[in-house]
Coordinates of C-alpha atoms and ligand atoms in Angstrom, one line a residue:
X14 CA 68.6 -9.8 -7.2
X15 CA 66.7 -7.3 -8.9
X16 CA 64.7 -10.3 -10.9
X17 CA 63.9 -11.8 -7.6
X18 CA 62.5 -8.8 -6.4
X19 CA 60.4 -8.1 -9.8
X20 CA 59.0 -11.7 -9.3
X21 CA 58.0 -11.2 -5.4
X22 CA 56.9 -7.8 -6.8
X23 CA 54.4 -9.3 -9.4
X24 CA 53.6 -12.1 -6.9
X25 CA 52.4 -9.5 -4.7
X26 CA 50.4 -7.7 -7.2
X27 CA 48.8 -11.0 -8.4
X28 CA 47.8 -11.8 -5.1
X29 CA 46.5 -8.7 -4.1
X30 CA 44.4 -8.9 -7.1
X31 CA 43.4 -12.2 -6.7
X32 CA 42.2 -11.5 -2.8
X33 CA 40.3 -8.2 -4.3
X34 CA 38.4 -10.5 -6.5
X35 CA 37.6 -12.7 -4.0
X36 CA 36.1 -10.2 -1.5
X37 CA 33.9 -8.5 -4.3
X38 CA 30.5 -8.5 -3.0
X39 CA 27.8 -8.8 -5.5
X40 CA 25.6 -5.9 -6.0
X41 CA 21.8 -7.0 -5.5
X42 CA 19.1 -5.9 -7.4
X43 CA 15.4 -6.5 -7.0
X44 CA 13.1 -5.6 -9.7
X45 CA 9.5 -5.7 -8.0
X46 CA 6.5 -5.5 -10.3
X47 CA 2.9 -4.6 -9.0
X48 CA -0.1 -6.7 -9.8
X49 CA 1.5 -8.5 -12.9
X50 CA -0.3 -11.8 -13.8
X51 CA 1.2 -15.0 -14.0
X52 CA 1.1 -15.0 -17.6
X53 CA 2.4 -11.1 -18.4
X54 CA 5.7 -12.1 -19.1
X55 CA 6.9 -13.1 -22.6
X56 CA 9.0 -15.9 -20.6
X57 CA 6.2 -17.7 -19.2
X58 CA 5.5 -18.4 -22.9
X59 CA 1.6 -18.3 -22.3
X60 CA 0.8 -15.2 -24.5
X61 CA 1.7 -13.8 -27.7
X62 CA 0.5 -10.3 -27.2
X63 CA 3.1 -9.5 -24.3
X64 CA 6.8 -8.1 -25.1
X65 CA 8.7 -7.9 -22.4
X66 CA 12.5 -8.6 -24.1
X67 CA 14.3 -7.2 -21.0
X68 CA 12.4 -9.1 -18.0
X69 CA 12.9 -12.5 -20.6
X70 CA 16.7 -11.6 -20.8
X71 CA 16.9 -12.0 -16.8
X72 CA 15.1 -15.7 -17.8
X73 CA 17.5 -16.5 -20.2
X74 CA 20.7 -15.5 -18.2
X75 CA 19.4 -17.1 -15.0
X76 CA 16.9 -19.3 -13.5
X77 CA 13.1 -18.8 -14.1
X78 CA 10.9 -20.4 -11.3
X79 CA 7.6 -21.9 -12.5
X80 CA 6.5 -22.5 -8.8
X81 CA 7.7 -18.9 -7.4
X82 CA 5.3 -17.6 -5.0
X83 CA 4.8 -14.2 -2.9
X84 CA 3.7 -14.7 0.6
X85 CA 0.2 -12.8 0.3
X86 CA -2.0 -12.5 -2.8
X87 CA -1.9 -8.4 -2.3
X88 CA 0.6 -5.5 -2.3
X89 CA 1.6 -4.5 1.2
X90 CA 1.7 -7.9 3.3
X91 CA 3.8 -9.1 0.6
X92 CA 6.1 -6.3 0.8
X93 CA 6.8 -6.7 4.5
X94 CA 7.3 -10.5 4.1
X95 CA 10.0 -9.6 1.2
X96 CA 11.6 -7.1 3.2
X97 CA 11.9 -9.4 6.1
X98 CA 12.3 -12.6 4.9
X99 CA 9.3 -13.9 7.2
X100 CA 5.9 -14.7 6.7
X101 CA 4.2 -11.2 7.6
X102 CA 1.5 -13.0 9.7
X103 CA 4.1 -13.8 12.4
X104 CA 4.4 -9.8 13.2
X105 CA 0.9 -9.1 12.4
X106 CA 1.1 -7.3 9.0
X107 CA -1.6 -9.3 7.5
X108 CA -3.4 -7.4 5.5
X109 CA -3.5 -3.6 3.5
X110 CA -4.4 -0.5 4.9
X111 CA -7.3 0.9 2.9
X112 CA -8.0 4.6 2.2
X113 CA -8.1 5.2 5.7
X114 CA -5.0 3.6 7.1
X115 CA -5.5 2.8 10.9
X116 CA -2.7 4.8 12.6
X117 CA -0.5 1.9 13.2
X118 CA -0.3 0.5 9.5
X119 CA 2.8 -0.3 8.3
X120 CA 6.2 -2.7 8.6
X121 CA 6.4 -3.1 12.8
X122 CA 9.9 -1.1 13.3
X123 CA 11.1 -3.8 15.4
X124 CA 11.5 -6.4 12.3
X125 CA 14.8 -6.1 10.6
X126 CA 15.0 -5.2 6.9
X127 CA 16.9 -6.3 4.0
X128 CA 17.9 -2.9 3.5
X129 CA 19.3 -2.6 7.1
X130 CA 20.8 -6.0 7.2
X131 CA 22.7 -5.1 3.6
X132 CA 23.3 -1.6 4.9
X133 CA 24.9 -2.9 8.3
X134 CA 27.3 -5.4 6.1
X135 CA 28.3 -2.5 4.0
X136 CA 26.3 -1.8 1.3
X137 CA 24.8 1.2 -0.7
X138 CA 21.0 0.9 -0.2
X139 CA 18.5 2.8 -2.5
X140 CA 14.6 2.4 -3.3
X141 CA 12.9 3.9 -6.3
X142 CA 9.2 3.4 -6.4
X143 CA 6.3 2.1 -4.6
X144 CA 6.8 2.0 -0.7
X145 CA 3.3 1.1 1.0
X146 CA 4.9 0.2 4.2
X147 CA 4.2 2.8 6.5
X148 CA 3.0 6.6 6.1
X149 CA 4.6 7.4 9.7
X150 CA 8.2 9.1 9.8
X151 CA 9.8 6.3 11.8
X152 CA 8.3 3.7 9.1
X153 CA 9.8 6.1 6.1
X154 CA 12.1 4.2 3.8
X155 CA 14.9 6.1 5.0
X156 CA 14.5 5.0 8.6
X157 CA 14.1 1.3 7.2
X158 CA 17.7 1.1 5.9
X159 CA 17.6 2.9 2.9
X160 CA 20.4 5.5 1.8
X161 CA 18.4 6.8 -1.0
X162 CA 14.7 7.1 -1.6
X163 CA 12.8 8.5 -4.6
X164 CA 9.0 7.5 -4.7
X165 CA 5.7 7.4 -2.8
X166 CA 4.7 5.8 0.4
X167 CA 1.1 4.9 -0.3
X168 CA -0.3 1.7 -2.3
X169 CA -1.1 3.3 -5.8
X170 CA -0.2 6.4 -7.5
X171 CA -1.1 8.3 -10.3
X172 CA 1.6 7.7 -12.9
X173 CA 1.5 11.2 -14.2
X174 CA 1.0 13.7 -11.5
X175 CA 3.4 14.4 -8.8
X176 CA 1.0 15.1 -5.7
X177 CA -2.5 13.2 -5.1
X178 CA -4.4 14.2 -2.2
X179 CA -2.3 14.3 0.9
X180 CA 0.7 16.7 0.2
X181 CA 2.8 14.0 2.6
X182 CA 0.9 10.8 1.6
X183 CA 0.2 11.0 -1.9
X184 CA 3.3 13.0 -2.9
X185 CA 6.3 11.5 -5.3
X186 CA 9.0 12.3 -2.9
X187 CA 13.1 12.6 -3.1
X188 CA 14.0 11.4 0.2
X189 CA 11.2 13.4 2.3
X190 CA 10.7 16.2 0.3
X191 CA 8.0 16.2 -2.3
X192 CA 8.9 16.8 -6.0
X193 CA 7.1 19.6 -8.0
X194 CA 6.6 17.4 -11.3
X195 CA 6.9 14.1 -13.0
X196 CA 6.7 12.6 -16.4
X197 CA 5.6 9.0 -16.0
X198 CA 6.1 7.2 -12.9
X199 CA 7.7 4.2 -14.6
X200 CA 10.1 6.2 -16.5
X201 CA 11.3 8.2 -13.5
X202 CA 12.0 5.2 -11.2
X203 CA 13.8 3.7 -13.8
X204 CA 15.7 6.8 -14.3
X205 CA 16.2 7.5 -10.4
X206 CA 17.3 3.7 -10.3
X207 CA 19.6 3.9 -13.1
X208 CA 21.4 7.2 -11.7
X209 CA 21.8 5.4 -8.6
X210 CA 23.9 2.6 -10.4
X211 CA 25.9 5.0 -12.3
X212 CA 26.8 6.9 -8.9
X213 CA 27.8 3.9 -7.1
X214 CA 29.1 1.2 -9.7
X215 CA 32.7 2.7 -9.1
X216 CA 32.3 2.6 -5.2
X217 CA 34.6 0.3 -3.1
X218 CA 31.5 -0.8 -1.8
X219 CA 28.5 -2.7 -3.2
X220 CA 25.0 -1.8 -3.4
X221 CA 21.8 -2.8 -2.9
X222 CA 18.8 -1.5 -5.7
X223 CA 15.3 -2.0 -4.7
X224 CA 13.0 -1.3 -7.4
X225 CA 9.3 -1.5 -6.8
X226 CA 7.7 -0.2 -9.6
X227 CA 3.9 0.9 -9.6
X228 CA 3.4 -0.7 -12.9
X229 CA 1.4 -2.5 -13.8
X230 CA -1.4 -1.4 -10.7
X231 CA -4.0 1.0 -11.8
X232 CA -5.0 3.5 -12.5
X233 CA -4.8 2.8 -16.3
X234 CA -2.4 5.5 -17.3
X235 CA -0.2 4.8 -20.1
X236 CA 1.5 7.8 -22.5
X237 CA 1.5 7.5 -26.4
X238 CA 5.1 6.2 -26.6
X239 CA 3.8 3.1 -25.2
X240 CA 0.4 3.0 -26.3
X241 CA 2.0 3.0 -29.8
X242 CA 3.7 0.0 -29.7
X243 CA 0.3 -2.0 -29.1
X244 CA -1.9 -0.7 -31.8
X245 CA -2.6 -4.0 -33.0
X246 CA -4.8 -4.6 -29.8
X247 CA -8.6 -4.2 -29.7
X248 CA -9.4 -4.4 -26.0
X249 CA -8.8 -0.8 -24.5
X250 CA -7.8 -2.3 -21.1
X251 CA -5.6 -4.9 -22.3
X252 CA -3.8 -2.4 -24.4
X253 CA -3.3 -0.2 -21.6
X254 CA -1.9 -3.0 -19.2
X255 CA 0.4 -4.1 -22.3
X256 CA 1.7 -0.4 -22.5
X257 CA 2.2 -0.1 -19.0
X258 CA 4.0 -3.5 -19.1
X259 CA 6.2 -2.1 -21.9
X260 CA 7.2 0.6 -20.0
X261 CA 8.2 -1.4 -17.1
X262 CA 10.1 -3.7 -19.1
X263 CA 11.5 -0.5 -20.7
X264 CA 12.9 0.6 -17.3
X265 CA 14.2 -2.8 -16.6
X266 CA 16.2 -2.6 -19.4
X267 CA 17.8 0.5 -18.8
X268 CA 18.8 -0.2 -15.5
X269 CA 20.6 -3.5 -17.2
X270 CA 22.1 -1.5 -19.7
X271 CA 23.6 0.7 -17.0
X272 CA 24.9 -2.5 -15.0
X273 CA 26.6 -3.2 -18.9
X274 CA 27.9 -0.2 -19.2
X275 CA 30.0 -0.4 -16.0
X276 CA 30.9 -3.8 -16.4
X277 CA 29.2 -5.1 -13.5
X278 CA 26.1 -7.1 -14.4
X279 CA 28.3 -10.3 -14.2
X280 CA 28.9 -9.1 -10.3
X281 CA 25.0 -8.6 -9.7
X282 CA 22.3 -11.1 -8.0
X283 CA 19.1 -9.9 -9.9
X284 CA 15.6 -10.6 -8.7
X285 CA 12.6 -10.2 -10.7
X286 CA 9.1 -11.0 -9.6
X287 CA 5.3 -9.7 -9.1
X288 CA 4.0 -8.7 -5.7
X289 CA 1.0 -10.4 -6.4
X290 CA -1.1 -12.1 -9.2
X291 CA -3.0 -10.0 -11.3
X292 CA -6.1 -8.3 -10.4
X293 CA -7.5 -9.7 -13.9
X294 CA -10.9 -7.7 -14.4
X295 CA -9.3 -4.3 -12.6
X296 CA -6.1 -4.0 -14.9
X297 CA -6.7 -6.1 -18.0
X298 CA -3.7 -8.4 -16.4
X299 CA -3.9 -12.3 -17.3
X300 CA -2.8 -15.4 -15.0
X301 CA -3.2 -18.3 -17.4
X302 CA -3.4 -21.1 -16.6
X303 CA -4.2 -20.6 -13.2
X304 CA -7.5 -20.0 -11.4
X305 CA -8.0 -16.8 -9.3
X306 CA -7.0 -13.5 -8.9
X307 CA -5.2 -10.7 -6.8
X308 CA -6.8 -10.9 -3.0
X309 CA -7.6 -14.7 -3.6
X310 CA -5.3 -17.7 -2.2
X311 CA -6.0 -19.6 -5.3
X312 CA -2.7 -20.0 -7.8
X313 CA -3.6 -17.0 -9.7
X314 CA -3.3 -15.0 -6.7
X315 CA 0.2 -16.0 -5.0
X316 CA 2.1 -17.5 -7.9
X317 CA 4.3 -15.2 -10.1
X318 CA 6.7 -14.9 -12.7
X319 CA 9.7 -15.0 -10.6
X320 CA 13.3 -14.9 -12.2
X321 CA 16.8 -14.9 -10.9
X322 CA 20.1 -14.1 -12.4
X323 CA 23.7 -13.9 -11.3
X324 CA 26.1 -14.6 -14.3
X325 CA 28.7 -17.2 -13.7
X326 CA 26.9 -18.6 -10.4
X327 CA 23.7 -19.7 -11.7
X328 CA 23.2 -21.6 -14.8
X329 CA 21.7 -19.5 -17.6
X330 CA 18.3 -20.8 -19.1
X331 CA 17.3 -22.9 -16.5
X332 CA 13.4 -23.4 -15.7
X333 CA 13.5 -24.8 -12.4
X334 CA 10.1 -26.4 -11.0
X335 CA 10.8 -26.5 -7.5
X336 CA 8.5 -24.2 -5.2
X337 CA 10.0 -20.9 -3.6
X338 CA 9.0 -18.1 -2.2
X339 CA 9.5 -14.2 -2.0
X340 CA 10.8 -14.7 1.6
X341 CA 14.0 -16.4 0.4
X342 CA 15.1 -13.2 -1.3
X343 CA 16.6 -11.8 2.0
X344 CA 18.4 -14.9 3.2
X345 CA 19.8 -15.3 -0.6
X346 CA 20.8 -11.9 -0.7
X347 CA 22.4 -12.0 2.5
X348 CA 24.3 -15.4 1.8
X349 CA 25.5 -13.9 -1.3
X350 CA 26.7 -10.7 0.4
X351 CA 28.6 -13.2 3.2
X352 CA 26.8 -11.5 5.7
X353 CA 25.4 -13.1 8.7
X354 CA 21.7 -13.4 9.8
X355 CA 21.0 -10.6 11.7
X356 CA 20.7 -11.2 15.6
X357 CA 17.3 -12.7 16.6
X358 CA 16.0 -12.9 13.4
X359 CA 14.0 -16.2 12.5
X360 CA 13.9 -16.4 8.8
X361 CA 11.0 -18.2 6.9
X362 CA 13.1 -17.9 3.7
X363 CA 16.2 -20.3 2.9
X364 CA 19.0 -19.3 1.1
X365 CA 18.4 -20.2 -2.4
X366 CA 22.1 -20.3 -3.3
X367 CA 22.7 -23.9 -3.4
X368 CA 19.6 -24.8 -5.2
X369 CA 20.3 -21.8 -8.1
X370 CA 23.8 -23.5 -8.3
X371 CA 22.2 -27.0 -8.8
X372 CA 24.6 -28.0 -5.5
X373 CA 21.2 -28.9 -3.9
X374 CA 18.5 -31.0 -5.7
X375 CA 15.8 -31.4 -3.3
X376 CA 12.9 -29.0 -3.0
X377 CA 14.2 -25.9 -0.7
X378 CA 10.8 -25.8 1.4
X379 CA 8.7 -28.9 2.2
X380 CA 5.4 -26.9 2.7
X381 CA 4.3 -23.0 1.7
X382 CA 1.7 -21.4 3.7
X383 CA -0.4 -18.3 3.7
X384 CA -3.1 -16.4 5.6
X385 CA -4.7 -13.4 4.7
X386 CA -7.8 -12.3 7.0
X387 CA -10.3 -15.2 6.7
X388 CA -8.5 -16.6 3.7
X389 CA -5.8 -19.4 4.2
X390 CA -3.7 -21.8 2.3
X391 CA -1.2 -24.4 2.7
X392 CA 0.8 -26.1 -0.2
X393 CA 2.6 -29.2 0.8
X394 CA 4.5 -31.0 -1.7
X395 CA 2.1 -30.7 -4.6
X396 CA -1.1 -30.6 -2.7
X397 CA -2.6 -27.7 -1.8
X398 CA -5.3 -27.0 0.9
X399 CA -7.3 -23.5 0.7
X400 CA -10.0 -21.8 2.4
X401 CA -11.8 -18.5 0.3
X402 CA -15.0 -17.8 2.2
X403 CA -17.0 -17.2 -1.1
X404 CA -15.6 -21.0 -2.2
X405 CA -15.3 -22.7 0.8
X406 CA -12.4 -25.6 1.9
X407 CA -11.1 -26.8 -1.5
X408 CA -8.2 -29.5 -2.2
X409 CA -6.2 -29.8 -5.2
X410 CA -3.3 -31.9 -6.7
X411 CA -1.2 -29.4 -8.2
X412 CA 0.9 -32.0 -9.9
X413 CA -2.4 -32.9 -12.3
X414 CA -4.5 -30.3 -11.9
X415 CA -2.4 -26.9 -12.1
X416 CA -5.9 -24.7 -12.6
X417 CA -7.3 -26.1 -9.5
X418 CA -10.5 -27.3 -10.9
X419 CA -10.9 -30.7 -9.5
X420 CA -11.9 -30.4 -5.8
X421 CA -10.7 -33.4 -3.7
X422 CA -11.6 -32.7 -0.3
X423 CA -14.5 -35.4 -0.1
X424 CA -12.5 -37.7 -2.0
X425 CA -9.6 -37.6 0.7
X426 CA -10.6 -36.7 3.8
X427 CA -7.6 -38.1 5.5
X428 CA -5.0 -36.1 3.5
X429 CA -7.3 -33.0 4.2
X430 CA -7.1 -33.5 8.0
X431 CA -3.3 -34.1 7.4
X432 CA -2.9 -30.7 5.6
X433 CA -5.5 -29.1 7.9
X434 CA -3.0 -30.0 11.1
X435 CA 0.2 -28.7 9.4
X436 CA -1.3 -25.7 8.6
X437 CA -2.8 -25.4 12.1
X438 CA 0.9 -25.8 13.6
X439 CA 2.3 -23.2 11.2
X440 CA -0.6 -20.7 11.9
X441 CA -0.1 -21.0 15.7
X442 CA 3.1 -19.1 15.3
X443 CA 1.7 -16.3 14.0
X444 CA -0.2 -13.3 15.8
X445 CA -3.3 -11.4 15.5
X446 CA -3.5 -8.7 12.5
X447 CA -2.1 -5.4 14.0
X448 CA -4.9 -3.5 11.8
X449 CA -7.8 -3.8 9.8
X450 CA -7.8 -2.7 6.1
X451 CA -10.4 0.2 6.1
X452 CA -12.5 -1.4 3.2
X453 CA -12.8 -4.6 5.6
X454 CA -16.2 -6.2 5.5
X455 CA -17.5 -3.8 2.6
X456 CA -16.3 -5.8 -0.2
X457 CA -15.5 -9.5 -1.4
X458 CA -12.6 -10.7 -3.1
X459 CA -13.5 -8.7 -5.9
X460 CA -13.1 -5.5 -4.1
X461 CA -9.4 -6.1 -3.6
X462 CA -8.8 -6.3 -6.9
X463 CA -8.2 -2.8 -7.8
X464 CA -7.4 -1.8 -4.2
X465 CA -3.9 -1.2 -3.1
Ligands
CA1 CA1 0.1 -5.4 -6.0

C-alpha cells in the first residue's frame, strides 16, 4: 500500500512539474538599435572594423534575416509600427515630430501596444531607453503598457548629460521623475535593463523587456573606455560610431549574461534590429552594399540587421533570406506567449514562429509597403518599385540588383503598372498623416539624416 501511495505521489509530482514546464511562457526581449547601418554588425559579414560579439551571438544562436525590414526609414514611425504590429500609416503616425512637435504628436492612444497586450496576458513589462512616441502624459510609456520605464521621451539625447533643455521632454527619467545624473546612456540603459531581469527572473510570471538604445544615433558622444578599443581607426566619425556600437554590444552582452546567470536564456525569445538604416554621412554608419540612407525608401533606409533567437525553438545559426518586417514582432511575441490577438486589432505583421521553426517554408509576406510623406515603395517578391522625390519613380529587381543601380521602370512598364496598382490598393487603407514634422519643407532627404 505504502509503495502504491509513494508511486502515486511520485506520479503526481512528475505530472505537476511537467504541467508547469508546459505552461512556462517565454520571456520576450527586444534589443532595438538606433540608426545602425545594415553593414554595422559583425554577423552581417560586410566590414572588418565592426566588433559586435554579443549581437553576433544572437545571430549564431538563432536566425539572421538578410531581408529584415522596418516599416519606415526614420525613428518614430518605425517605433509606432513595432509597438502596434500595424503599418503606422494606417493610423496617421507617418512622420517624425521635429524639434517643435505638433501638440498631437505621438502614438495615438487608441492603438494597442505590444506592451499592453503582454501586460494583459500577465507579463511584467519594462522599457529602458528612447521612447519617441509622444510627450503628453497620456502617451508616456507607463500609460502605454509598461510597468517600468527609465529613459527619455524624445528622439535624441545627450549620452552624457541627464537633462538637456526642456526639463520634462529633455530629461532622462525614472518613471516620470527626472534623474539627477547619468554616466553614459548606453551603459545606464543596459544597467537598468539588467536590473529589471535580476528583479523579475525569479517571478512566477514572465517578462517583456524593451531595450531601445539611443546608440548609435547622434550626438557623437563616446567615452574613452570604448574609443580606446578603436585606436587603429583613423577616421574620427567612424571611430566614434564604432565606439558607440561597441558600448551597445556590451550592453546587450550584459543583459544576455544576466539571462544566463538566472538560467532563463533558453526560455527567452529575443529580437535584435535597428529602427532604420544608417545616416551614413550623419553618424559614420555603413549600409553596404545597399543604396540609400536613413530617411529614404531605398534599401539602405529600411533594410536592417535583424536577428531572432529562441533556443530550442528556432534552429541555431540559420541565415534566412525570406523577407520579414518589424511589424511581425508583436504577433510573434503574442503567439509565443500563447495570448490572443487583442480585440479589434488588425495586424499587418504575421506570427513568424512557424517560419522560424521551419514548419512553413514559404515567404511570410507576398509584399511589403512603405509610405513616408511624399516617398513610397512596394516590394513584391523580389521586385521593388519606389518613389523618391529627388530621384523619381524607380523599379529594381532585388534578386539581381541588391544595390538598386539598374532602373527597370522604362524597360518593364507593365510590371511598373502592376506594382503601382498593388501599392495603391494597399495605400487606400491608410489615412492622412496626423501631424507634420516641424522641419518639413526645410530640408531634403539629407536633412533627415541626423534628425530624429
Ligand atoms: Ca533611428
